[in-house]
XYZ file of C-alpha atoms in Angstrom:
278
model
C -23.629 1.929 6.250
C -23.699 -1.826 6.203
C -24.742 -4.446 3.647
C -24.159 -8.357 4.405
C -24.971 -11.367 2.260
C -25.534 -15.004 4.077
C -22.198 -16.785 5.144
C -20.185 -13.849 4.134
C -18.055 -11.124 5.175
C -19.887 -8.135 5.652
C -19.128 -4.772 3.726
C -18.898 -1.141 4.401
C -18.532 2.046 3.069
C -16.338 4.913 3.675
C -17.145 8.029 3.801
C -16.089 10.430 0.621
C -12.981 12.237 0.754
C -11.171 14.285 -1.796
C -9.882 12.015 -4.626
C -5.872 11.505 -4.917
C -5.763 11.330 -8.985
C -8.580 13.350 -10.007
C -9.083 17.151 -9.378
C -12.179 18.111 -8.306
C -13.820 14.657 -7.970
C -14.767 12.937 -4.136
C -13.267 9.169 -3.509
C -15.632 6.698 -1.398
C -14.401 2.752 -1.016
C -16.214 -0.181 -0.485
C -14.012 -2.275 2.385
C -14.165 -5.649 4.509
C -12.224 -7.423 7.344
C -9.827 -9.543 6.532
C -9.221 -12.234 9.580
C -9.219 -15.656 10.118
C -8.972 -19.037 8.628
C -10.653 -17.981 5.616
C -7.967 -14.554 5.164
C -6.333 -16.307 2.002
C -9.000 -17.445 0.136
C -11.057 -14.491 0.635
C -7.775 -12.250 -0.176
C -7.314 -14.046 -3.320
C -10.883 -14.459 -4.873
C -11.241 -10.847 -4.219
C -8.145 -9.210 -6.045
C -9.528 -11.063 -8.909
C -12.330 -8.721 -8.828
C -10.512 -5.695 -8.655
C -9.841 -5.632 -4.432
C -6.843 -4.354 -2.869
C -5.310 -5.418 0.104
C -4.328 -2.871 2.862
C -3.215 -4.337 6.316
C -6.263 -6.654 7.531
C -8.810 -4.991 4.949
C -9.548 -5.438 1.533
C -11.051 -2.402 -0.130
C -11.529 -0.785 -4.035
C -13.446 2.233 -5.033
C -17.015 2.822 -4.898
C -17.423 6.305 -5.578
C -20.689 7.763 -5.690
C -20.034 9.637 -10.057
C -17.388 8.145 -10.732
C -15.566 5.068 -12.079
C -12.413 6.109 -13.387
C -9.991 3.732 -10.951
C -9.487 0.375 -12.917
C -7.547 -2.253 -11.148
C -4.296 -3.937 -13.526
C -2.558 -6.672 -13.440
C 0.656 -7.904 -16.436
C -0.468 -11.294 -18.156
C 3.039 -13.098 -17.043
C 3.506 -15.265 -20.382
C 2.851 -12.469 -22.635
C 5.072 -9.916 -21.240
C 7.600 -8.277 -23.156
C 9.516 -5.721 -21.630
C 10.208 -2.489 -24.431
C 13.364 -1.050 -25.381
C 13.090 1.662 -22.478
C 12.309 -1.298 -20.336
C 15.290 -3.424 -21.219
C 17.188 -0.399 -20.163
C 16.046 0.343 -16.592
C 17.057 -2.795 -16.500
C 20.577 -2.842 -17.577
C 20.661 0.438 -15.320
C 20.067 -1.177 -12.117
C 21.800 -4.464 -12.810
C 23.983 -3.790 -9.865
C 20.803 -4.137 -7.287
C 20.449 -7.164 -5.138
C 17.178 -8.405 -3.958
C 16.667 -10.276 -0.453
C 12.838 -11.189 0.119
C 12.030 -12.290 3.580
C 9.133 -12.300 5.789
C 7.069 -8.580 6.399
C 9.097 -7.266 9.050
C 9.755 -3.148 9.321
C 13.225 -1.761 10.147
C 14.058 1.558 10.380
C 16.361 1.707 7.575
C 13.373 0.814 5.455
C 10.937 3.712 7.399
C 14.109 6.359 6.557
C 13.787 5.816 2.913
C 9.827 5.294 2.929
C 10.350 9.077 4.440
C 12.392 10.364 1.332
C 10.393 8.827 -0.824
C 7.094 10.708 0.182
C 8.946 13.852 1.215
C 10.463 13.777 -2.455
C 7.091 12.325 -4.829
C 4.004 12.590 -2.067
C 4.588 15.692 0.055
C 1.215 16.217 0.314
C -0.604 12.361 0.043
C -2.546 10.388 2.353
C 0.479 8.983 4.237
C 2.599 12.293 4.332
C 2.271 11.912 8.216
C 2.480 8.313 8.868
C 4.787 7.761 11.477
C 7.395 4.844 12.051
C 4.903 2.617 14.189
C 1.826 3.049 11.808
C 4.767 2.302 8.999
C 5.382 -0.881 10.926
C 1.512 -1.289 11.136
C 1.429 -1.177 7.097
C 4.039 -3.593 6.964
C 3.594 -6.237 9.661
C -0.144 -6.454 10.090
C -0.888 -9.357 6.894
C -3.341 -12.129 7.316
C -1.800 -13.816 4.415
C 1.177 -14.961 2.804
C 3.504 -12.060 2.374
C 6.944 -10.561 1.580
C 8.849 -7.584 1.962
C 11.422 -7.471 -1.402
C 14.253 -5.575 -0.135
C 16.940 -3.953 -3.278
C 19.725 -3.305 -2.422
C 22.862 -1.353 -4.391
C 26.586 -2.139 -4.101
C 28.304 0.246 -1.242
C 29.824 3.421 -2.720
C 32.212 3.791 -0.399
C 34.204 0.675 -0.552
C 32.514 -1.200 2.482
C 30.713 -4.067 3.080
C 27.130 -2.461 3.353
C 24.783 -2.193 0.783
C 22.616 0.533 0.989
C 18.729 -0.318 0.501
C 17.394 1.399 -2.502
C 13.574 0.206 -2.885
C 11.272 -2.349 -1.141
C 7.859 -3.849 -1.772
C 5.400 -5.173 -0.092
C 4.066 -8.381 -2.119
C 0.958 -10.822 -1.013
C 1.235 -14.236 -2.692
C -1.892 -15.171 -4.141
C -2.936 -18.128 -5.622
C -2.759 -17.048 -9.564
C -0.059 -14.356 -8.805
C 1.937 -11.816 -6.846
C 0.123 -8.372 -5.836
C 2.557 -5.288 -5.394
C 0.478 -3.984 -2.502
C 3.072 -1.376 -1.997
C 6.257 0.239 -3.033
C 8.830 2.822 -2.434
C 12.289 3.773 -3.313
C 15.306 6.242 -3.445
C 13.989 9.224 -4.850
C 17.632 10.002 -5.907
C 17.772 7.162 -8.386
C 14.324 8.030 -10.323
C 16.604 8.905 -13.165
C 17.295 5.697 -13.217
C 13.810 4.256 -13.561
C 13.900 2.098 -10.442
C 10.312 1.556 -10.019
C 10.302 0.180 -13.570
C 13.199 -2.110 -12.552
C 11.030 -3.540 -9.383
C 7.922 -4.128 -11.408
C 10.293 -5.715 -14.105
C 11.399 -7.920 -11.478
C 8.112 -9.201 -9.683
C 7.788 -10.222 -13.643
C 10.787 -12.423 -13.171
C 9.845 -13.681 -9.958
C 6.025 -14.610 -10.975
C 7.775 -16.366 -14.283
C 10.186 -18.232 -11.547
C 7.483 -19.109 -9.376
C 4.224 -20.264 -12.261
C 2.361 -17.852 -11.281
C 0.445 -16.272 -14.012
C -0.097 -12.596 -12.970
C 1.714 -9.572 -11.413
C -1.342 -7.419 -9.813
C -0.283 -3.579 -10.264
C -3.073 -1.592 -7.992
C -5.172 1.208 -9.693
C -4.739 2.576 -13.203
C -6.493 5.644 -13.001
C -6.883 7.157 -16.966
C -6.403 10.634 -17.135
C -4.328 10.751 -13.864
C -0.582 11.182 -14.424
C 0.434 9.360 -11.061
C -1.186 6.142 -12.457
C -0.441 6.456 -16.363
C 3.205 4.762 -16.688
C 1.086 1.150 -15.662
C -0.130 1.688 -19.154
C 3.724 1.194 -20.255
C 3.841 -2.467 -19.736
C 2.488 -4.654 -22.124
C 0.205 -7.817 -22.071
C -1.744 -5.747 -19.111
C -5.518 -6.456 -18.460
C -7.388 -4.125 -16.641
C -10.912 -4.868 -14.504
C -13.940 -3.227 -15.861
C -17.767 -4.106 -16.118
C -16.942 -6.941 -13.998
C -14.419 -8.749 -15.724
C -10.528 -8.812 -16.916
C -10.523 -7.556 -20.035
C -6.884 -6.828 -22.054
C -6.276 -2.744 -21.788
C -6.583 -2.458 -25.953
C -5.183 1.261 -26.281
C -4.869 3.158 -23.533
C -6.478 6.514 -25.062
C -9.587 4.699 -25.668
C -10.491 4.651 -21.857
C -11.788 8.006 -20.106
C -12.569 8.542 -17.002
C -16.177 7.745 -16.427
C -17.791 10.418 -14.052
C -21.208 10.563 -14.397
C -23.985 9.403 -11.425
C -25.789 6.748 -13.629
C -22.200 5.095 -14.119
C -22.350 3.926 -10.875
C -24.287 0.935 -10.012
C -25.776 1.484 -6.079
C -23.734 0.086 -3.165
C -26.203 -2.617 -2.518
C -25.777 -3.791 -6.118
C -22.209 -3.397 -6.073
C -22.451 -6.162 -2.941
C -24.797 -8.303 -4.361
C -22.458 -9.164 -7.618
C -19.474 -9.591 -5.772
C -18.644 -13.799 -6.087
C -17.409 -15.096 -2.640
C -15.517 -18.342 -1.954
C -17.446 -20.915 -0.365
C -16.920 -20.265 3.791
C -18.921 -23.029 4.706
C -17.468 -25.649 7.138
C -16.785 -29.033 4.759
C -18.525 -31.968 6.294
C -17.031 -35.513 6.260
C-alpha cells in the first residue's frame, strides 16, 4: 500500500508481524526513504513527530488496534539524574568514550553478538550477521556517530576492551540513540544507564536541547526503565507532551484508537522540499 502527498516523500506500510513488547498483539509501521539532499532535514523534522531512523528509512508504528508505542526523548536542561543514577555513574567512571564516524569492526559485531545472545535470544536481529551488522551501522544519510566505551585493560596491557557502543544521528534540536548494545557481563553494573547518562552530557556539551530515547512502550518491561529518567516527554496525540506519571498511561488497544493510514499521512508536517529560487 502506498499513500503520497505533493512534493513529498512517499509512505508505506508494512505488513503486520507479531509485536516485540506486547503478547498477543500484531505490529504494522508506517516507513519512508531516506536519500538525498533533503536526508537531514527530512530526518530531523520527522523524529520530532515520533519517527525513528533505521539505515536509509525512517519508520514508527502504525498498528492497525493499537497505540501503545510512544516515542521519548530527556528535556536536556531539566535533567536530573537520581540517586541510583548518580551511581551507575560512579560505577563506570573508569570507561572511556571515543566517538568517530559510523564505521563497523568486528570487535564491535563480537560484542553486538553477546549482547543479543545474552538479553535478545529470540528478537528480530537474533540472526543478523556481521555484513547486515555493518549494513546497520554504515548505511546513514545523515550526520552520525558510533560512541565507542571502552574499560581500562584487566590484564595489565595497553588495550582497552570495548564495553558498549551507540549509534547516535545528530539532529538539529538533539542527539537520537538510534541504537545500543553492551557487555552483558557488566549489566550489574547498570551500563546502559551510564551511556544514556552520557549522551546527557554530550547534548549539554554540545546545546542541544534533547536526547531522543526510541519507543516507550507502557506495560512492556523491555521499554519501562526509559520511564526512570526524569524531565522525559513522550509523543502522543500529535504532540510532545511531559510523561506526568508513568502509571497513568496504558496501553491503548482498541480499533477506533487508531486513526486510518491515510489520515495518519495526511497530518504528518513535512519540511519544505521545494527548490529556493533566487
Amino acid at each position: 500500500m502506498r499513500h503520497t502527498l505533493p512534493l513529498a516523500p512517499q509512505f508505506y506500510v508494512t505488513a503486520p508481524q507479531p509485536c516485540p513488547y506486547l503478547p498477543r498483539r500484531m505490529e504494522r509501521k508506517l516507513f519512508t526513504a531516506l536519500q538525498g539532499d533533503t536526508a537531514e532535514t527530512l530526518n530531523d523534522s520527522l523524529s520530532k513527530q515520533g519517527f525513528r531512523r533505521s539505515q536509509n528509512v525512517l519508520y514508527r508504528p502504525a498498528c492497525a488496534d493499537c497505540t501503545a508505542c510512544l516515542s521519548a526523548r530527556i528535556r536536556v536542561a531539566d535533567f536530573q539524574p537520581t540517586r541510583s543514577q548518580r551511581k551507575a555513574q560512579n560505577r563506570n567512571a573508569d570507561l572511556k568514550r571515543q566517538a568517530s564516524s559510523p564505521w563497523a569492526t568486528e570487535e564491535q559485531y563480537t560484542l553486538f553478538r553477546r549482547y543479543l545472545d545474552s538479553r535478545h535470544a529470540d528478537g528480530g536481529m537474533a540472526d543478523m550477521d556481521i555484513f547486515e551488522f555493518a549494513a546497520m551501522i554504515e548505511e546513514t544519510p545523515v550526520r552520525s556517530r558510533v560512541v565507542e566505551y571502552t574499560a581500562d585493560p584487566s590484564d595489565g596491557g595497553r588495550h582497552r576492551p570495548l564495553v558498549a557502543v551507540c549509534l547516535t544521528d545528530i539532529l538539529d534540536d538533539g542527539l537520537s540513540m538510534v541504537y545500543s548494545f553492551y557487555e552483558p557481563e557488566r549489566t550489574k553494573r547498570s551500563v546502559g544507564t551510564h551511556v544514556i547518562l552520557d549522551h546527557i552530557e554530550i547534548a549539554r556539551e554540545a546545546g542541544l536541547p534533547y536526547v531522543y530515547l526510541g519507543y516507550w512502550v507502557p506495560g512492556s518491561p523491555k521499554m519501562g526503565y526509559k520511564a526512570n529518567f526524569s524531565a522525559l516527554e513522550i509523543y502522543k496525540n500529535d504532540r510532545w507532551q511531559d510523561i506526568g506519571t508513568p502509571e497513568d498511561h496504558h496501553a491503548e488497544t482498541h480499533p477506533l484508537s487508531v486513526a486510518p493510514i491515510a489520515e495518519q499521512v495526511a497530518r504528518i508536517h513535512l519540511p519544505d522540499s521545494r527548490p529556493t529560487r533566487d
